[in-house]
PDB file of C-alpha atoms in Angstrom:
ATOM      1  CA  MET A  96       0.000   0.000   0.000  1.00 78.00           C
ATOM      2  CA  ALA A  97       2.879   2.369   0.700  1.00 83.00           C
ATOM      3  CA  TYR A  98       4.266   1.668  -2.773  1.00 83.00           C
ATOM      4  CA  PHE A  99       0.832   2.253  -4.317  1.00 84.00           C
ATOM      5  CA  TYR A 100       0.557   5.567  -2.499  1.00 84.00           C
ATOM      6  CA  MET A 101       3.961   6.612  -3.816  1.00 83.00           C
ATOM      7  CA  VAL A 102       2.964   5.659  -7.373  1.00 83.00           C
ATOM      8  CA  CYS A 103      -0.113   7.845  -7.005  1.00 85.00           C
ATOM      9  CA  SER A 104       1.772  10.798  -5.571  1.00 81.00           C
ATOM     10  CA  TRP A 105       5.165  10.995  -7.328  1.00 79.00           C
ATOM     11  CA  GLY A 106       6.833   9.730 -10.481  1.00 75.00           C
ATOM     12  CA  GLY A 107       9.967   9.089  -8.457  1.00 77.00           C
ATOM     13  CA  TYR A 108       8.487   5.733  -7.441  1.00 83.00           C
ATOM     14  CA  THR A 109      10.655   4.239 -10.196  1.00 83.00           C
ATOM     15  CA  PHE A 110      13.649   4.796  -7.924  1.00 85.00           C
ATOM     16  CA  ILE A 111      12.130   2.466  -5.327  1.00 87.00           C
ATOM     17  CA  ILE A 112      11.078  -0.186  -7.812  1.00 87.00           C
ATOM     18  CA  ASN A 113      14.670  -0.345  -9.071  1.00 88.00           C
ATOM     19  CA  LEU A 114      16.423  -0.001  -5.713  1.00 89.00           C
ATOM     20  CA  ILE A 115      14.652  -3.001  -4.178  1.00 91.00           C
ATOM     21  CA  PRO A 116      15.523  -5.390  -7.061  1.00 91.00           C
ATOM     22  CA  MET A 117      19.144  -4.234  -6.852  1.00 91.00           C
ATOM     23  CA  HIS A 118      19.177  -5.165  -3.174  1.00 92.00           C
ATOM     24  CA  VAL A 119      17.545  -8.534  -3.823  1.00 92.00           C
ATOM     25  CA  LEU A 120      20.052  -9.304  -6.573  1.00 91.00           C
ATOM     26  CA  LEU A 121      22.902  -8.265  -4.267  1.00 90.00           C
ATOM     27  CA  CYS A 122      21.625 -10.639  -1.581  1.00 90.00           C
ATOM     28  CA  ILE A 123      21.413 -13.501  -4.086  1.00 90.00           C
ATOM     29  CA  VAL A 124      24.892 -12.887  -5.483  1.00 89.00           C
ATOM     30  CA  THR A 125      26.446 -12.675  -2.016  1.00 87.00           C
ATOM     31  CA  GLY A 126      24.742 -15.891  -0.865  1.00 85.00           C
ATOM     32  CA  ARG A 127      22.246 -14.193   1.442  1.00 87.00           C
ATOM     33  CA  TYR A 128      19.111 -15.692  -0.076  1.00 87.00           C
ATOM     34  CA  SER A 129      16.428 -16.647   2.441  1.00 86.00           C
ATOM     35  CA  HIS A 130      12.730 -17.433   2.497  1.00 87.00           C
ATOM     36  CA  ARG A 131      12.147 -14.043   4.088  1.00 89.00           C
ATOM     37  CA  LEU A 132      13.650 -12.396   1.012  1.00 90.00           C
ATOM     38  CA  TYR A 133      11.312 -14.312  -1.284  1.00 90.00           C
ATOM     39  CA  ILE A 134       8.235 -13.597   0.836  1.00 90.00           C
ATOM     40  CA  ALA A 135       9.083  -9.901   0.959  1.00 90.00           C
ATOM     41  CA  TYR A 136       9.898  -9.400  -2.720  1.00 91.00           C
ATOM     42  CA  ALA A 137       7.602 -11.656  -4.758  1.00 89.00           C
ATOM     43  CA  PRO A 138       4.268 -10.286  -3.429  1.00 90.00           C
ATOM     44  CA  LEU A 139       5.597  -6.728  -3.748  1.00 90.00           C
ATOM     45  CA  ILE A 140       6.240  -7.117  -7.470  1.00 89.00           C
ATOM     46  CA  VAL A 141       2.949  -8.874  -8.210  1.00 90.00           C
ATOM     47  CA  LEU A 142       0.650  -6.707  -6.110  1.00 90.00           C
ATOM     48  CA  GLY A 143       2.677  -3.533  -6.637  1.00 88.00           C
ATOM     49  CA  THR A 144       2.562  -3.866 -10.418  1.00 88.00           C
ATOM     50  CA  LEU A 145      -1.174  -4.577 -10.411  1.00 89.00           C
ATOM     51  CA  LEU A 146      -1.875  -1.599  -8.162  1.00 88.00           C
ATOM     52  CA  ALA A 147       0.432   0.670 -10.158  1.00 87.00           C
ATOM     53  CA  ALA A 148      -1.401  -0.261 -13.359  1.00 87.00           C
ATOM     54  CA  LEU A 149      -4.623   1.017 -11.771  1.00 87.00           C
ATOM     55  CA  VAL A 150      -3.223   4.549 -11.656  1.00 86.00           C
ATOM     56  CA  PRO A 151      -4.423   6.301 -14.853  1.00 85.00           C
ATOM     57  CA  VAL A 152      -1.159   8.174 -15.380  1.00 81.00           C
ATOM     58  CA  VAL A 153       0.849   4.941 -15.202  1.00 81.00           C
ATOM     59  CA  GLY A 154      -1.452   2.342 -16.735  1.00 82.00           C
ATOM     60  CA  PHE A 155       0.320  -0.259 -18.861  1.00 81.00           C
ATOM     61  CA  ASN A 156       3.577   1.639 -18.483  1.00 78.00           C
ATOM     62  CA  ALA A 157       3.975  -0.397 -15.296  1.00 80.00           C
ATOM     63  CA  VAL A 158       4.861  -3.394 -17.482  1.00 80.00           C
ATOM     64  CA  LEU A 159       5.971  -1.827 -20.777  1.00 76.00           C
ATOM     65  CA  THR A 160       8.618   0.729 -19.816  1.00 77.00           C
ATOM     66  CA  SER A 161      12.277   0.058 -19.163  1.00 76.00           C
ATOM     67  CA  GLU A 162      12.101   1.557 -15.670  1.00 79.00           C
ATOM     68  CA  HIS A 163      10.237  -1.569 -14.512  1.00 81.00           C
ATOM     69  CA  PHE A 164      12.116  -4.285 -16.385  1.00 82.00           C
ATOM     70  CA  ALA A 165      14.776  -4.739 -13.714  1.00 83.00           C
ATOM     71  CA  SER A 166      12.145  -5.733 -11.150  1.00 87.00           C
ATOM     72  CA  PHE A 167      10.706  -8.384 -13.479  1.00 87.00           C
ATOM     73  CA  LEU A 168      14.109  -9.807 -14.356  1.00 85.00           C
ATOM     74  CA  VAL A 169      15.085 -10.122 -10.693  1.00 90.00           C
ATOM     75  CA  PHE A 170      11.637 -11.630 -10.040  1.00 90.00           C
ATOM     76  CA  ILE A 171      12.459 -14.453 -12.470  1.00 86.00           C
ATOM     77  CA  ILE A 172      15.956 -14.919 -11.045  1.00 87.00           C
ATOM     78  CA  LEU A 173      14.541 -15.096  -7.523  1.00 89.00           C
ATOM     79  CA  HIS A 174      12.133 -17.869  -8.491  1.00 86.00           C
ATOM     80  CA  VAL A 175      14.917 -19.856 -10.137  1.00 83.00           C
ATOM     81  CA  VAL A 176      17.064 -19.537  -7.014  1.00 86.00           C
ATOM     82  CA  ALA A 177      14.123 -20.443  -4.768  1.00 87.00           C
ATOM     83  CA  PHE A 178      13.431 -23.543  -6.850  1.00 83.00           C
ATOM     84  CA  VAL A 179      17.094 -24.588  -6.681  1.00 81.00           C
ATOM     85  CA  TYR A 180      17.085 -24.265  -2.887  1.00 83.00           C
ATOM     86  CA  TYR A 181      13.829 -26.238  -2.731  1.00 82.00           C
ATOM     87  CA  ILE A 182      15.083 -29.206  -4.742  1.00 80.00           C
ATOM     88  CA  LYS A 183      18.366 -29.111  -2.821  1.00 78.00           C
ATOM     89  CA  GLY A 184      16.471 -29.979   0.342  1.00 76.00           C
ATOM     90  CA  THR A 185      14.379 -32.729  -1.230  1.00 79.00           C
ATOM     91  CA  LEU A 186      16.776 -34.579  -3.556  1.00 76.00           C
ATOM     92  CA  SER A 187      19.907 -36.594  -2.972  1.00 78.00           C
ATOM     93  CA  PRO A 188      23.261 -34.973  -3.857  1.00 78.00           C
ATOM     94  CA  GLN A 189      23.546 -36.957  -7.105  1.00 78.00           C
ATOM     95  CA  MET A 190      20.011 -36.131  -8.220  1.00 79.00           C
ATOM     96  CA  PHE A 191      20.495 -32.549  -7.127  1.00 77.00           C
ATOM     97  CA  LYS A 192      23.436 -32.092  -9.503  1.00 80.00           C
ATOM     98  CA  VAL A 193      21.363 -33.442 -12.396  1.00 80.00           C
ATOM     99  CA  ALA A 194      18.410 -31.262 -11.445  1.00 79.00           C
ATOM    100  CA  VAL A 195      20.575 -28.151 -11.134  1.00 76.00           C
ATOM    101  CA  THR A 196      21.986 -28.745 -14.605  1.00 81.00           C
ATOM    102  CA  LEU A 197      18.456 -29.059 -15.967  1.00 81.00           C
ATOM    103  CA  VAL A 198      17.194 -25.998 -14.096  1.00 75.00           C
ATOM    104  CA  VAL A 199      20.160 -23.891 -15.194  1.00 75.00           C
ATOM    105  CA  SER A 200      19.631 -24.927 -18.816  1.00 80.00           C
ATOM    106  CA  ILE A 201      15.929 -24.100 -18.694  1.00 80.00           C
ATOM    107  CA  GLY A 202      16.666 -20.904 -16.787  1.00 74.00           C
ATOM    108  CA  ARG A 203      19.128 -19.763 -19.426  1.00 77.00           C
ATOM    109  CA  ALA A 204      16.585 -20.428 -22.168  1.00 80.00           C
ATOM    110  CA  VAL A 205      13.913 -18.478 -20.296  1.00 77.00           C
ATOM    111  CA  CYS A 206      16.302 -15.607 -19.597  1.00 74.00           C
ATOM    112  CA  PHE A 207      17.331 -15.435 -23.254  1.00 79.00           C
ATOM    113  CA  ALA A 208      13.675 -15.451 -24.312  1.00 80.00           C
ATOM    114  CA  VAL A 209      12.784 -12.713 -21.836  1.00 74.00           C
ATOM    115  CA  ALA A 210      15.851 -10.723 -22.867  1.00 73.00           C
ATOM    116  CA  ALA A 211      14.853 -11.031 -26.530  1.00 77.00           C
ATOM    117  CA  VAL A 212      11.354  -9.751 -25.767  1.00 72.00           C
ATOM    118  CA  LEU A 213      12.745  -6.869 -23.725  1.00 66.00           C
ATOM    119  CA  VAL A 214      15.222  -5.956 -26.452  1.00 69.00           C
ATOM    120  CA  ALA A 215      12.401  -5.970 -29.009  1.00 70.00           C
ATOM    121  CA  LEU A 216      10.282  -3.702 -26.828  1.00 64.00           C
ATOM    122  CA  VAL A 217      13.175  -1.371 -26.106  1.00 61.00           C
ATOM    123  CA  ALA A 218      14.286  -1.215 -29.736  1.00 63.00           C
ATOM    124  CA  SER A 219      10.784  -0.219 -30.841  1.00 63.00           C
ATOM    125  CA  SER A 220      10.987   2.995 -28.800  1.00 59.00           C
ATOM    126  CA  PRO A 221      13.071   6.023 -29.862  1.00 56.00           C
ATOM    127  CA  THR A 222      14.153   6.510 -26.244  1.00 55.00           C
ATOM    128  CA  MET A 223      14.607   2.752 -25.708  1.00 56.00           C
ATOM    129  CA  GLY A 224      11.667   2.608 -23.320  1.00 56.00           C
ATOM    130  CA  TRP A 225      13.064   5.211 -20.929  1.00 62.00           C
ATOM    131  CA  SER A 226      11.451   8.524 -20.105  1.00 63.00           C
ATOM    132  CA  GLY A 227      13.340  11.751 -20.718  1.00 57.00           C
ATOM    133  CA  ARG A 228      13.943  12.321 -17.024  1.00 64.00           C
ATOM    134  CA  SER A 229      15.229   8.798 -16.494  1.00 64.00           C
ATOM    135  CA  LEU A 230      17.656   9.168 -19.378  1.00 65.00           C
ATOM    136  CA  SER A 231      18.782  12.480 -17.909  1.00 65.00           C
ATOM    137  CA  LEU A 232      19.681  10.658 -14.697  1.00 67.00           C
ATOM    138  CA  LEU A 233      21.513   7.832 -16.431  1.00 68.00           C
ATOM    139  CA  ASP A 234      23.251  10.248 -18.807  1.00 67.00           C
ATOM    140  CA  PRO A 235      23.503  13.763 -17.302  1.00 66.00           C
ATOM    141  CA  THR A 236      24.288  15.225 -20.742  1.00 68.00           C
ATOM    142  CA  TYR A 237      21.204  13.728 -22.423  1.00 65.00           C
ATOM    143  CA  ALA A 238      18.747  16.490 -21.532  1.00 62.00           C
ATOM    144  CA  SER A 239      21.019  19.313 -22.657  1.00 65.00           C
ATOM    145  CA  LYS A 240      21.524  17.572 -26.015  1.00 69.00           C
ATOM    146  CA  TYR A 241      18.036  16.328 -26.856  1.00 67.00           C
ATOM    147  CA  ILE A 242      15.472  17.833 -24.439  1.00 68.00           C
ATOM    148  CA  PRO A 243      16.560  21.400 -23.612  1.00 70.00           C
ATOM    149  CA  ILE A 244      13.279  22.168 -21.858  1.00 70.00           C
ATOM    150  CA  ILE A 245      14.126  19.621 -19.147  1.00 67.00           C
ATOM    151  CA  ALA A 246      17.639  20.981 -18.760  1.00 65.00           C
ATOM    152  CA  SER A 247      16.308  24.543 -18.519  1.00 69.00           C
ATOM    153  CA  VAL A 248      14.305  23.825 -15.351  1.00 70.00           C
ATOM    154  CA  SER A 249      16.241  25.001 -12.296  1.00 67.00           C
ATOM    155  CA  GLU A 250      15.380  21.960 -10.174  1.00 70.00           C
ATOM    156  CA  HIS A 251      16.842  19.692 -12.853  1.00 71.00           C
ATOM    157  CA  GLN A 252      20.266  21.309 -12.565  1.00 77.00           C
ATOM    158  CA  PRO A 253      23.118  19.667 -10.631  1.00 77.00           C
ATOM    159  CA  PRO A 254      23.438  20.986  -7.063  1.00 78.00           C
ATOM    160  CA  THR A 255      26.415  22.886  -5.735  1.00 79.00           C
ATOM    161  CA  TRP A 256      28.419  21.611  -2.766  1.00 78.00           C
ATOM    162  CA  PRO A 257      27.060  24.297  -0.395  1.00 81.00           C
ATOM    163  CA  SER A 258      23.506  23.151  -1.153  1.00 81.00           C
ATOM    164  CA  TYR A 259      24.239  19.806   0.541  1.00 82.00           C
ATOM    165  CA  PHE A 260      25.230  21.584   3.738  1.00 84.00           C
ATOM    166  CA  MET A 261      22.266  23.948   3.474  1.00 83.00           C
ATOM    167  CA  ASP A 262      19.794  21.089   3.019  1.00 82.00           C
ATOM    168  CA  ILE A 263      21.063  18.384   5.388  1.00 83.00           C
ATOM    169  CA  ASN A 264      23.324  20.496   7.614  1.00 83.00           C
ATOM    170  CA  VAL A 265      25.332  18.476  10.151  1.00 85.00           C
ATOM    171  CA  LEU A 266      24.107  15.187   8.665  1.00 87.00           C
ATOM    172  CA  ALA A 267      26.691  15.623   5.908  1.00 85.00           C
ATOM    173  CA  PHE A 268      29.391  14.871   8.490  1.00 87.00           C
ATOM    174  CA  LEU A 269      27.535  11.950  10.082  1.00 90.00           C
ATOM    175  CA  VAL A 270      26.757  10.065   6.859  1.00 89.00           C
ATOM    176  CA  PRO A 271      30.338   8.719   6.360  1.00 90.00           C
ATOM    177  CA  ALA A 272      30.391   7.481   9.957  1.00 89.00           C
ATOM    178  CA  GLY A 273      27.048   5.787   9.385  1.00 90.00           C
ATOM    179  CA  ILE A 274      28.374   4.023   6.285  1.00 90.00           C
ATOM    180  CA  VAL A 275      31.326   2.671   8.259  1.00 89.00           C
ATOM    181  CA  SER A 276      28.969   1.501  11.022  1.00 88.00           C
ATOM    182  CA  CYS A 277      26.864  -0.415   8.488  1.00 88.00           C
ATOM    183  CA  PHE A 278      29.858  -2.604   7.668  1.00 88.00           C
ATOM    184  CA  LEU A 279      30.238  -3.616  11.331  1.00 82.00           C
ATOM    185  CA  PRO A 280      28.673  -6.109  10.789  1.00 81.00           C
ATOM    186  CA  LEU A 281      27.257  -6.189   7.250  1.00 82.00           C
ATOM    187  CA  SER A 282      23.688  -7.507   7.404  1.00 85.00           C
ATOM    188  CA  ASP A 283      20.857  -7.557   4.856  1.00 86.00           C
ATOM    189  CA  ALA A 284      19.375  -4.373   6.280  1.00 87.00           C
ATOM    190  CA  ASN A 285      22.741  -2.633   6.357  1.00 88.00           C
ATOM    191  CA  SER A 286      23.498  -3.595   2.760  1.00 89.00           C
ATOM    192  CA  PHE A 287      20.155  -2.087   1.707  1.00 91.00           C
ATOM    193  CA  VAL A 288      20.970   1.169   3.484  1.00 91.00           C
ATOM    194  CA  ILE A 289      24.421   1.304   1.868  1.00 91.00           C
ATOM    195  CA  LEU A 290      22.920   0.670  -1.565  1.00 92.00           C
ATOM    196  CA  TYR A 291      20.293   3.331  -0.857  1.00 92.00           C
ATOM    197  CA  ILE A 292      22.826   5.994   0.120  1.00 92.00           C
ATOM    198  CA  VAL A 293      25.154   5.248  -2.815  1.00 90.00           C
ATOM    199  CA  THR A 294      22.407   5.503  -5.429  1.00 90.00           C
ATOM    200  CA  SER A 295      20.757   8.522  -3.811  1.00 89.00           C
ATOM    201  CA  VAL A 296      24.064  10.406  -3.614  1.00 88.00           C
ATOM    202  CA  TYR A 297      24.595   9.839  -7.332  1.00 87.00           C
ATOM    203  CA  PHE A 298      21.088  10.901  -8.332  1.00 84.00           C
ATOM    204  CA  SER A 299      21.099  13.934  -6.050  1.00 84.00           C
ATOM    205  CA  GLY A 300      24.359  14.956  -7.707  1.00 82.00           C
ATOM    206  CA  VAL A 301      22.615  14.939 -11.088  1.00 81.00           C
ATOM    207  CA  MET A 302      19.415  16.792 -10.131  1.00 81.00           C
ATOM    208  CA  VAL A 303      19.006  19.091  -7.167  1.00 81.00           C
ATOM    209  CA  ARG A 304      15.348  18.066  -6.780  1.00 80.00           C
ATOM    210  CA  LEU A 305      16.458  14.531  -5.943  1.00 81.00           C
ATOM    211  CA  MET A 306      17.804  15.830  -2.683  1.00 85.00           C
ATOM    212  CA  LEU A 307      14.358  14.577  -1.607  1.00 84.00           C
ATOM    213  CA  VAL A 308      15.643  11.042  -2.203  1.00 86.00           C
ATOM    214  CA  PHE A 309      19.005  11.640  -0.553  1.00 89.00           C
ATOM    215  CA  ALA A 310      17.704  13.291   2.634  1.00 88.00           C
ATOM    216  CA  PRO A 311      15.945  10.194   4.107  1.00 90.00           C
ATOM    217  CA  ALA A 312      19.044   8.071   3.479  1.00 90.00           C
ATOM    218  CA  ALA A 313      21.203  10.713   5.166  1.00 91.00           C
ATOM    219  CA  CYS A 314      18.858  10.720   8.172  1.00 92.00           C
ATOM    220  CA  ILE A 315      18.972   6.926   8.465  1.00 92.00           C
ATOM    221  CA  LEU A 316      22.758   6.740   8.323  1.00 91.00           C
ATOM    222  CA  SER A 317      23.162   9.678  10.685  1.00 91.00           C
ATOM    223  CA  GLY A 318      20.863   7.944  13.152  1.00 91.00           C
ATOM    224  CA  ILE A 319      22.951   4.772  12.887  1.00 91.00           C
ATOM    225  CA  ALA A 320      26.146   6.767  13.471  1.00 90.00           C
ATOM    226  CA  LEU A 321      24.711   8.528  16.532  1.00 91.00           C
ATOM    227  CA  SER A 322      23.351   5.251  17.886  1.00 89.00           C
ATOM    228  CA  GLU A 323      26.774   3.615  17.613  1.00 88.00           C
ATOM    229  CA  ALA A 324      28.437   6.628  19.247  1.00 87.00           C
ATOM    230  CA  PHE A 325      25.966   6.684  22.149  1.00 86.00           C
ATOM    231  CA  ASP A 326      26.386   2.928  22.549  1.00 85.00           C
ATOM    232  CA  VAL A 327      30.150   3.365  22.945  1.00 81.00           C
ATOM    233  CA  PHE A 328      29.654   6.211  25.416  1.00 81.00           C
ATOM    234  CA  ALA A 329      27.108   4.203  27.402  1.00 78.00           C
ATOM    235  CA  ARG A 330      29.441   1.214  27.664  1.00 76.00           C
ATOM    236  CA  SER A 331      32.241   3.522  28.791  1.00 72.00           C
ATOM    237  CA  ILE A 332      30.055   5.072  31.492  1.00 72.00           C
ATOM    238  CA  LYS A 333      28.841   1.647  32.606  1.00 66.00           C
ATOM    239  CA  PHE A 334      32.448   0.514  32.892  1.00 63.00           C
ATOM    240  CA  GLN A 335      33.432   3.578  34.936  1.00 62.00           C
ATOM    241  CA  LEU A 336      30.442   3.599  37.322  1.00 57.00           C
ATOM    242  CA  PRO A 337      31.704   0.833  39.707  1.00 61.00           C
ATOM    243  CA  SER A 338      35.040   2.598  40.224  1.00 60.00           C
ATOM    244  CA  ILE A 339      33.261   5.915  40.814  1.00 57.00           C
ATOM    245  CA  PHE A 340      30.973   4.348  43.425  1.00 55.00           C
ATOM    246  CA  ARG A 341      33.946   2.768  45.191  1.00 60.00           C
ATOM    247  CA  TYR A 342      35.684   6.149  45.254  1.00 55.00           C
ATOM    248  CA  PHE A 343      32.739   7.873  46.950  1.00 55.00           C
ATOM    249  CA  ARG A 344      32.322   5.043  49.443  1.00 57.00           C
ATOM    250  CA  LYS A 345      35.822   5.719  50.662  1.00 56.00           C
TER     251      LYS A 345
END
């Protein structure tokens, strides 16, 4: 429902529907697949796409534009991985090797077929299925070359360094500390936050309006940094309290 509300309210929902598949793919590649990941992602893509298609402005663009293809591709990959893990727990090691070979072969054929369909859809569009704003983010020089009206809007200009300090203030100094804290240890949630901050920093550097995307990530990482700092201080105080009490008892 939160995703549906964002689709209704702002075209920037495409950032979310690409960020989440990137995180899921990162978890699969790094061997962090779990049933929780499948349960969280698969219903989101199915229900989210159906609900997004109900929005008149979006309509069939929810399944026909390149901004959404990454989510569908990762959706297929996730099901292949889930099936491999399922047969691994039900078959013997010898049968599992045979089954994996078969699944990989079928999976490759399906991926090639899907890729061929996507290439055909993309090739049929002059902008390769991307909107002008999306292409401006992927290629910062695109708008100035082909769509000057987008480049002429002030909020589509790259921000200056002082604007970061004006918008997020002291958080600019806490974000690096938060990134370091996320690696100690690196969990699924921490990897999502790191991926979020990296992508949002890039996009906010292309368009000043996307500071709206960067600000929540900066707040999250700053909160993590402050939490880690207070945790260290609290442990230090807890360690010093017994000696202080003994001193006053004397």
